[in-house]
Every structure is written in structure tokens, then in C-alpha cells.
């Protein structure tokens, strides 16, 4: 029983991170109907920015963990958001009216550029950051115990807070209304005076900011990273977005949590070697039953 509960805690934490990154995929797809395959590498860049921010803050004498965390989040989100803006301007806007294949190739090319740029500038070796927050809470269950570290608690709180803030922005603010209008009918939104180019750029910035949030949290928790982590995490987050229903923000978080829980439970109870096989098999099964994903809306062909 304690093993199951421990894996549930681990899976919930991992799933919340998947969900944050999946938001970037689902927002871009919801607005322009295209997949940003460079999004996983934006997450990878945020891991390096986290290490740079921590090094700078430590160099200037900041020792308090809350100040380091806040400073790192602000720095990483701003710089990563700028990366998202550049990606939209360089890889997507010039090809927006081209074929989907052209945009796909451009996105993959941007992904490779980011990977090689980081590899050349930071080196191919694995990097790391020191442990800034230690300690854990233990709950005794039968003969064993369930442990959740303070960092995992922090990840859950910040991840769900970030999702809550984003939901408020989309549902209650002027930017959110413009995003929803652009998603429903970009041409009509433009006729009504909405700057759709600005809205699309904002969506890329917001999605990149969510990836930055995940990058900071994961880097602080795991402590190590390299230039290739974006590919694996990007595939997992994309899977979470499809699982929950691509284009649905609640679906992205739900898909991430389901994916994280299924991976952790399978790894802890059966075999960690085949956890990815189980996760993708679960995706295939759900898409056979519900092709639009758990919370996705069936596509309606426009006449």
C-alpha cells in the first residue's frame, strides 16, 4: 500500500509538470491549428537559464531560497518568453499561409537550431545545480511510509497556481477574450479590429512561460540536465496534450496528470523499463475510444 501511495505522489508531481508543458502545445494548436515542435527545446533552454540565474544570484550574495526562487522564476520566464516570441516571428509567421508540411519542417528546424545552439554554447556534458531546498514530510502507512519532499510540494503548488492564473487570464481578461475570438474565427476577429498577429505572438510567449515554469521546477528537483532533455520531455508533453484533448487547457493538465500517474504506477509496481510503452499504449487505447481526447471537442469541418 505504501508503494502505491508513494508512486501516486510521484506521478502527480510528474504529471503536473507534463501538464504545464502541454499547455504550450495546446494553446498554439488551439489558435493557429499547428504544433510547435520546438516547444520541448524551449523547456530545455529554461533549464539552462535556471542554472544561470541561480549562479548570478549566488554571485551577488543572495542566499535566501525564496529570493533565489522568485528571482530565478522571473529571469527564466522573461527570457524564455522572448525565445517563444522569436520562434513565432521567425519559424511560424512567414509560413502561416503556407502548407502544413512547410510549417512542420520549419518547427523541426528550429528545434534542431536550439539543440545545437545550446550544445555549442554550453557544452555537451551534463550540467547540474545544487540542492537548494532539502527535507521531506513522511507519513507512516502500515509497516512502511510515504515521503513527499518539500520541493515536490512546491512543484505541485506552483504548477496548479500557474494553471489557475492562466485559466483566469483566458476566461476573464481582455487578452483572453481576444485569444478565444481568434481561436474561433481568426478572419472575423481581424475584421472586428483584433490584432491577431499580436494575439498569436502572445500565445507563444504564454506557452513558453509555462514551459519555463516547468523547467525551473524540474531543474530544482532533479538537479541535472543536458541539451537533449527537451526532446524526451517534449514528446511526453505532446502526448499529454493529445491525451487530454489538443486545444483544451483543462485537458492538457488532465492528460499530463494521467500520463504521470500511469508512468509512475507502472514503473513502481511492474517495471520501469517499459513505462513508456505502457503510457503510449494507454494513449492509443483512449484515442481509439475517443479520438478527440478526453476533454477535446470533435472537429467540425467548416463549409
CSV table of C-alpha atoms in Angstrom, one decimal:
chain,number,residue,atom,x,y,z
A,1,UNK,CA,0.0,0.0,0.0
A,2,UNK,CA,2.8,2.4,0.9
A,3,UNK,CA,4.4,1.8,-2.5
A,4,UNK,CA,1.2,2.6,-4.3
A,5,UNK,CA,0.7,5.8,-2.4
A,6,UNK,CA,4.4,6.8,-3.0
A,7,UNK,CA,4.0,6.3,-6.7
A,8,UNK,CA,0.8,8.3,-6.7
A,9,UNK,CA,2.6,11.2,-5.1
A,10,UNK,CA,5.5,10.9,-7.6
A,11,UNK,CA,3.1,10.6,-10.5
A,12,UNK,CA,1.0,13.6,-9.5
A,13,UNK,CA,4.2,15.7,-9.3
A,14,UNK,CA,5.5,14.5,-12.7
A,15,UNK,CA,2.0,14.8,-14.3
A,16,UNK,CA,1.7,18.5,-13.2
A,17,UNK,CA,5.0,19.2,-15.0
A,18,UNK,CA,3.8,17.4,-18.1
A,19,UNK,CA,0.6,19.4,-17.9
A,20,UNK,CA,2.5,22.8,-17.7
A,21,UNK,CA,4.5,22.0,-20.8
A,22,UNK,CA,1.5,20.5,-22.6
A,23,UNK,CA,-0.3,23.9,-22.2
A,24,UNK,CA,2.1,25.4,-24.7
A,25,UNK,CA,1.3,22.8,-27.3
A,26,UNK,CA,-2.4,23.0,-26.8
A,27,UNK,CA,-2.6,26.8,-26.8
A,28,UNK,CA,-0.6,27.2,-30.1
A,29,UNK,CA,-2.7,24.4,-31.7
A,30,UNK,CA,-5.9,26.0,-30.5
A,31,UNK,CA,-5.1,29.4,-32.0
A,32,UNK,CA,-3.4,28.5,-35.3
A,33,UNK,CA,-4.0,24.8,-35.7
A,34,UNK,CA,-0.3,23.9,-35.8
A,35,UNK,CA,2.0,22.1,-33.5
A,36,UNK,CA,5.1,23.9,-32.1
A,37,UNK,CA,7.6,21.1,-32.2
A,38,UNK,CA,10.3,23.4,-30.9
A,39,UNK,CA,8.4,23.8,-27.6
A,40,UNK,CA,10.2,20.9,-25.9
A,41,UNK,CA,13.5,22.6,-26.6
A,42,UNK,CA,12.2,25.9,-25.1
A,43,UNK,CA,11.8,23.9,-21.9
A,44,UNK,CA,15.4,22.7,-22.3
A,45,UNK,CA,16.6,26.3,-22.7
A,46,UNK,CA,14.7,27.2,-19.5
A,47,UNK,CA,16.7,24.5,-17.6
A,48,UNK,CA,20.0,26.2,-18.6
A,49,UNK,CA,18.6,29.6,-17.8
A,50,UNK,CA,17.7,28.3,-14.3
A,51,UNK,CA,21.3,27.4,-13.7
A,52,UNK,CA,22.5,30.7,-15.0
A,53,UNK,CA,20.0,32.7,-12.8
A,54,UNK,CA,21.0,30.7,-9.7
A,55,UNK,CA,24.7,31.3,-10.4
A,56,UNK,CA,24.1,35.0,-10.9
A,57,UNK,CA,22.0,35.4,-7.7
A,58,UNK,CA,24.5,33.5,-5.7
A,59,UNK,CA,27.4,35.5,-7.1
A,60,UNK,CA,25.7,38.7,-6.0
A,61,UNK,CA,25.2,37.3,-2.5
A,62,UNK,CA,21.6,36.2,-2.5
A,63,UNK,CA,21.4,33.2,-0.1
A,64,UNK,CA,17.7,33.0,0.8
A,65,UNK,CA,15.8,30.3,-1.0
A,66,UNK,CA,12.6,32.3,-1.5
A,67,UNK,CA,14.5,35.2,-3.1
A,68,UNK,CA,16.5,32.8,-5.3
A,69,UNK,CA,13.3,31.0,-6.4
A,70,UNK,CA,11.5,34.2,-7.2
A,71,UNK,CA,14.4,35.8,-9.0
A,72,UNK,CA,15.0,32.6,-11.0
A,73,UNK,CA,11.4,32.4,-12.0
A,74,UNK,CA,11.2,36.0,-13.1
A,75,UNK,CA,14.5,35.8,-15.1
A,76,UNK,CA,13.7,32.5,-16.7
A,77,UNK,CA,10.1,33.3,-17.6
A,78,UNK,CA,11.1,36.7,-19.2
A,79,UNK,CA,14.0,35.3,-21.3
A,80,UNK,CA,12.1,32.1,-22.3
A,81,UNK,CA,9.1,34.2,-23.2
A,82,UNK,CA,11.4,36.2,-25.5
A,83,UNK,CA,12.5,32.9,-27.1
A,84,UNK,CA,8.8,32.0,-27.7
A,85,UNK,CA,8.2,35.4,-29.4
A,86,UNK,CA,11.3,34.9,-31.7
A,87,UNK,CA,10.2,31.4,-32.6
A,88,UNK,CA,6.8,32.7,-33.7
A,89,UNK,CA,8.3,35.6,-35.7
A,90,UNK,CA,11.0,33.5,-37.4
A,91,UNK,CA,9.6,30.0,-37.8
A,92,UNK,CA,5.8,30.5,-38.0
A,93,UNK,CA,4.7,33.9,-39.1
A,94,UNK,CA,6.4,33.9,-42.5
A,95,UNK,CA,4.9,30.4,-43.3
A,96,UNK,CA,1.4,30.9,-41.7
A,97,UNK,CA,-0.3,30.8,-45.1
A,98,UNK,CA,1.9,28.0,-46.5
A,99,UNK,CA,1.2,24.3,-46.3
A,100,UNK,CA,1.3,22.5,-43.0
A,101,UNK,CA,4.3,20.5,-44.2
A,102,UNK,CA,6.3,23.7,-44.6
A,103,UNK,CA,5.5,24.8,-41.0
A,104,UNK,CA,6.3,21.3,-39.7
A,105,UNK,CA,9.7,21.4,-41.3
A,106,UNK,CA,10.3,24.9,-40.0
A,107,UNK,CA,9.4,23.9,-36.5
A,108,UNK,CA,11.7,20.8,-36.5
A,109,UNK,CA,14.5,23.0,-37.9
A,110,UNK,CA,14.0,25.5,-35.1
A,111,UNK,CA,14.2,22.6,-32.6
A,112,UNK,CA,17.5,21.4,-34.1
A,113,UNK,CA,18.8,25.0,-34.0
A,114,UNK,CA,18.0,25.4,-30.3
A,115,UNK,CA,19.6,22.0,-29.5
A,116,UNK,CA,22.8,22.7,-31.4
A,117,UNK,CA,23.0,26.3,-30.2
A,118,UNK,CA,22.9,25.2,-26.5
A,119,UNK,CA,25.3,22.3,-27.2
A,120,UNK,CA,27.8,24.6,-28.7
A,121,UNK,CA,27.4,27.5,-26.2
A,122,UNK,CA,27.1,25.4,-23.0
A,123,UNK,CA,28.9,22.2,-23.9
A,124,UNK,CA,27.7,18.6,-24.5
A,125,UNK,CA,28.3,17.5,-20.9
A,126,UNK,CA,25.5,17.1,-18.4
A,127,UNK,CA,25.1,20.1,-16.2
A,128,UNK,CA,23.7,20.5,-12.7
A,129,UNK,CA,22.5,22.8,-9.9
A,130,UNK,CA,23.0,22.4,-6.2
A,131,UNK,CA,20.2,21.3,-3.9
A,132,UNK,CA,18.6,24.5,-2.6
A,133,UNK,CA,15.7,23.0,-0.6
A,134,UNK,CA,16.0,19.8,1.3
A,135,UNK,CA,13.8,17.9,3.7
A,136,UNK,CA,10.6,15.9,3.4
A,137,UNK,CA,7.3,15.0,5.1
A,138,UNK,CA,6.8,11.4,6.0
A,139,UNK,CA,3.5,9.6,6.6
A,140,UNK,CA,3.6,6.2,8.1
A,141,UNK,CA,1.4,3.7,6.3
A,142,UNK,CA,1.3,0.2,7.8
A,143,UNK,CA,4.9,-1.1,8.1
A,144,UNK,CA,6.2,1.5,5.6
A,145,UNK,CA,5.9,5.2,4.9
A,146,UNK,CA,5.1,7.7,2.2
A,147,UNK,CA,7.5,10.5,1.7
A,148,UNK,CA,7.0,13.8,-0.2
A,149,UNK,CA,9.8,16.3,-0.3
A,150,UNK,CA,9.3,20.0,0.2
A,151,UNK,CA,10.4,20.5,-3.4
A,152,UNK,CA,7.6,18.2,-4.7
A,153,UNK,CA,5.1,20.1,-2.6
A,154,UNK,CA,6.4,23.3,-4.1
A,155,UNK,CA,6.1,21.9,-7.6
A,156,UNK,CA,2.5,21.0,-7.1
A,157,UNK,CA,1.6,24.3,-5.5
A,158,UNK,CA,3.3,26.4,-8.2
A,159,UNK,CA,2.1,24.2,-11.1
A,160,UNK,CA,-1.5,24.4,-10.1
A,161,UNK,CA,-1.2,28.1,-9.2
A,162,UNK,CA,0.2,28.7,-12.7
A,163,UNK,CA,-2.7,26.8,-14.3
A,164,UNK,CA,-5.1,28.8,-12.2
A,165,UNK,CA,-3.6,32.1,-13.2
A,166,UNK,CA,-3.6,31.1,-16.9
A,167,UNK,CA,-7.2,30.0,-16.7
A,168,UNK,CA,-8.1,33.4,-15.2
A,169,UNK,CA,-6.3,35.2,-18.0
A,170,UNK,CA,-8.1,33.2,-20.7
A,171,UNK,CA,-11.5,33.4,-19.1
A,172,UNK,CA,-11.7,36.8,-17.5
A,173,UNK,CA,-9.3,39.2,-19.2
A,174,UNK,CA,-9.3,41.2,-22.5
A,175,UNK,CA,-6.4,39.2,-23.8
A,176,UNK,CA,-8.2,36.0,-23.0
A,177,UNK,CA,-11.3,37.2,-24.9
A,178,UNK,CA,-9.1,38.1,-27.9
A,179,UNK,CA,-7.5,34.7,-27.8
A,180,UNK,CA,-10.8,32.9,-27.7
A,181,UNK,CA,-12.1,35.1,-30.6
A,182,UNK,CA,-9.0,34.4,-32.7
A,183,UNK,CA,-9.3,30.6,-31.9
A,184,UNK,CA,-13.0,30.6,-33.1
A,185,UNK,CA,-12.5,32.6,-36.3
A,186,UNK,CA,-9.3,34.4,-37.0
A,187,UNK,CA,-10.5,36.2,-40.1
A,188,UNK,CA,-13.7,37.5,-38.4
A,189,UNK,CA,-11.6,38.5,-35.3
A,190,UNK,CA,-9.3,40.5,-37.6
A,191,UNK,CA,-12.4,42.2,-39.2
A,192,UNK,CA,-13.7,43.2,-35.8
A,193,UNK,CA,-10.4,45.0,-35.0
A,194,UNK,CA,-8.4,42.4,-33.1
A,195,UNK,CA,-4.7,42.4,-33.9
A,196,UNK,CA,-4.5,38.6,-34.5
A,197,UNK,CA,-0.7,38.7,-35.1
A,198,UNK,CA,-0.2,40.2,-31.7
A,199,UNK,CA,-2.6,37.6,-30.1
A,200,UNK,CA,-0.7,34.7,-31.8
A,201,UNK,CA,2.7,36.2,-30.6
A,202,UNK,CA,1.2,36.5,-27.0
A,203,UNK,CA,0.1,32.8,-27.1
A,204,UNK,CA,3.6,31.7,-28.0
A,205,UNK,CA,5.0,33.9,-25.2
A,206,UNK,CA,2.5,32.5,-22.6
A,207,UNK,CA,3.1,28.9,-23.7
A,208,UNK,CA,6.9,29.4,-23.4
A,209,UNK,CA,6.4,30.9,-20.0
A,210,UNK,CA,4.6,27.8,-18.8
A,211,UNK,CA,7.5,25.7,-20.2
A,212,UNK,CA,9.9,28.0,-18.3
A,213,UNK,CA,7.9,27.4,-15.1
A,214,UNK,CA,8.2,23.7,-15.6
A,215,UNK,CA,11.9,23.9,-16.4
A,216,UNK,CA,12.7,25.8,-13.2
A,217,UNK,CA,10.7,23.3,-11.0
A,218,UNK,CA,12.1,20.2,-12.6
A,219,UNK,CA,15.7,21.5,-12.6
A,220,UNK,CA,15.5,22.4,-8.9
A,221,UNK,CA,14.0,18.9,-8.2
A,222,UNK,CA,16.3,16.7,-10.3
A,223,UNK,CA,19.4,18.9,-10.3
A,224,UNK,CA,20.8,17.8,-13.6
A,225,UNK,CA,20.1,18.4,-17.3
A,226,UNK,CA,21.6,18.4,-20.8
A,227,UNK,CA,20.9,19.8,-24.2
A,228,UNK,CA,18.8,16.7,-25.2
A,229,UNK,CA,16.2,16.7,-22.4
A,230,UNK,CA,13.8,18.8,-24.5
A,231,UNK,CA,13.2,16.1,-27.0
A,232,UNK,CA,12.0,13.5,-24.4
A,233,UNK,CA,10.0,15.9,-22.3
A,234,UNK,CA,8.5,17.5,-25.4
A,235,UNK,CA,7.3,14.1,-26.7
A,236,UNK,CA,5.8,13.3,-23.3
A,237,UNK,CA,4.1,16.7,-23.0
A,238,UNK,CA,2.7,16.5,-26.5
A,239,UNK,CA,1.3,13.0,-25.7
A,240,UNK,CA,-0.3,14.6,-22.6
A,241,UNK,CA,-1.9,17.3,-24.7
A,242,UNK,CA,-3.3,14.8,-27.2
A,243,UNK,CA,-4.5,12.5,-24.4
A,244,UNK,CA,-6.4,15.3,-22.7
A,245,UNK,CA,-7.7,16.8,-26.0
A,246,UNK,CA,-5.4,19.1,-28.0
A,247,UNK,CA,-6.8,22.6,-27.8
A,248,UNK,CA,-8.2,22.2,-24.3
A,249,UNK,CA,-6.4,23.8,-21.4
A,250,UNK,CA,-8.0,21.7,-18.7
A,251,UNK,CA,-7.4,18.7,-21.0
A,252,UNK,CA,-3.7,19.5,-21.1
A,253,UNK,CA,-3.4,19.4,-17.3
A,254,UNK,CA,-5.6,16.3,-17.1
A,255,UNK,CA,-3.7,14.5,-19.7
A,256,UNK,CA,-0.4,15.4,-18.0
A,257,UNK,CA,-1.6,14.1,-14.7
A,258,UNK,CA,-3.0,10.8,-16.2
A,259,UNK,CA,0.3,10.3,-18.1
A,260,UNK,CA,2.4,11.0,-15.0
A,261,UNK,CA,0.3,8.7,-12.8
A,262,UNK,CA,0.3,5.9,-15.3
A,263,UNK,CA,4.1,6.1,-15.7
A,264,UNK,CA,4.8,6.2,-12.0
A,265,UNK,CA,2.5,3.4,-11.1
A,266,UNK,CA,3.7,1.1,-13.9
A,267,UNK,CA,7.3,1.8,-13.0
A,268,UNK,CA,6.9,1.2,-9.3
A,269,UNK,CA,4.6,-1.8,-9.5
A,270,UNK,CA,5.7,-3.6,-12.6
A,271,UNK,CA,8.8,-2.4,-14.5
A,272,UNK,CA,10.5,0.9,-15.1
A,273,UNK,CA,11.9,-0.4,-18.3
A,274,UNK,CA,8.6,-0.5,-20.1
A,275,UNK,CA,6.8,2.5,-18.5
A,276,UNK,CA,6.9,4.5,-21.8
A,277,UNK,CA,5.4,1.5,-23.7
A,278,UNK,CA,2.5,1.4,-21.2
A,279,UNK,CA,2.0,5.2,-21.4
A,280,UNK,CA,1.8,5.3,-25.2
A,281,UNK,CA,-0.4,2.2,-25.2
A,282,UNK,CA,-2.8,4.0,-22.9
A,283,UNK,CA,-2.8,6.9,-25.3
A,284,UNK,CA,-3.6,4.7,-28.3
A,285,UNK,CA,-6.4,3.0,-26.4
A,286,UNK,CA,-8.0,6.3,-25.3
A,287,UNK,CA,-7.7,7.7,-28.8
A,288,UNK,CA,-9.4,4.6,-30.3
A,289,UNK,CA,-12.3,5.1,-27.9
A,290,UNK,CA,-12.3,8.9,-28.0
A,291,UNK,CA,-10.3,10.3,-31.0
A,292,UNK,CA,-10.6,13.9,-29.9
A,293,UNK,CA,-9.1,13.2,-26.5
A,294,UNK,CA,-10.7,13.1,-23.0
A,295,UNK,CA,-11.8,16.8,-23.0
A,296,UNK,CA,-11.3,17.7,-26.6
A,297,UNK,CA,-14.2,18.7,-28.9
A,298,UNK,CA,-14.7,16.7,-32.1
A,299,UNK,CA,-13.5,18.6,-35.1
A,300,UNK,CA,-16.3,20.3,-37.2
A,301,UNK,CA,-15.5,20.8,-40.8
A,302,UNK,CA,-16.1,24.4,-41.9
A,303,UNK,CA,-18.2,24.9,-45.0
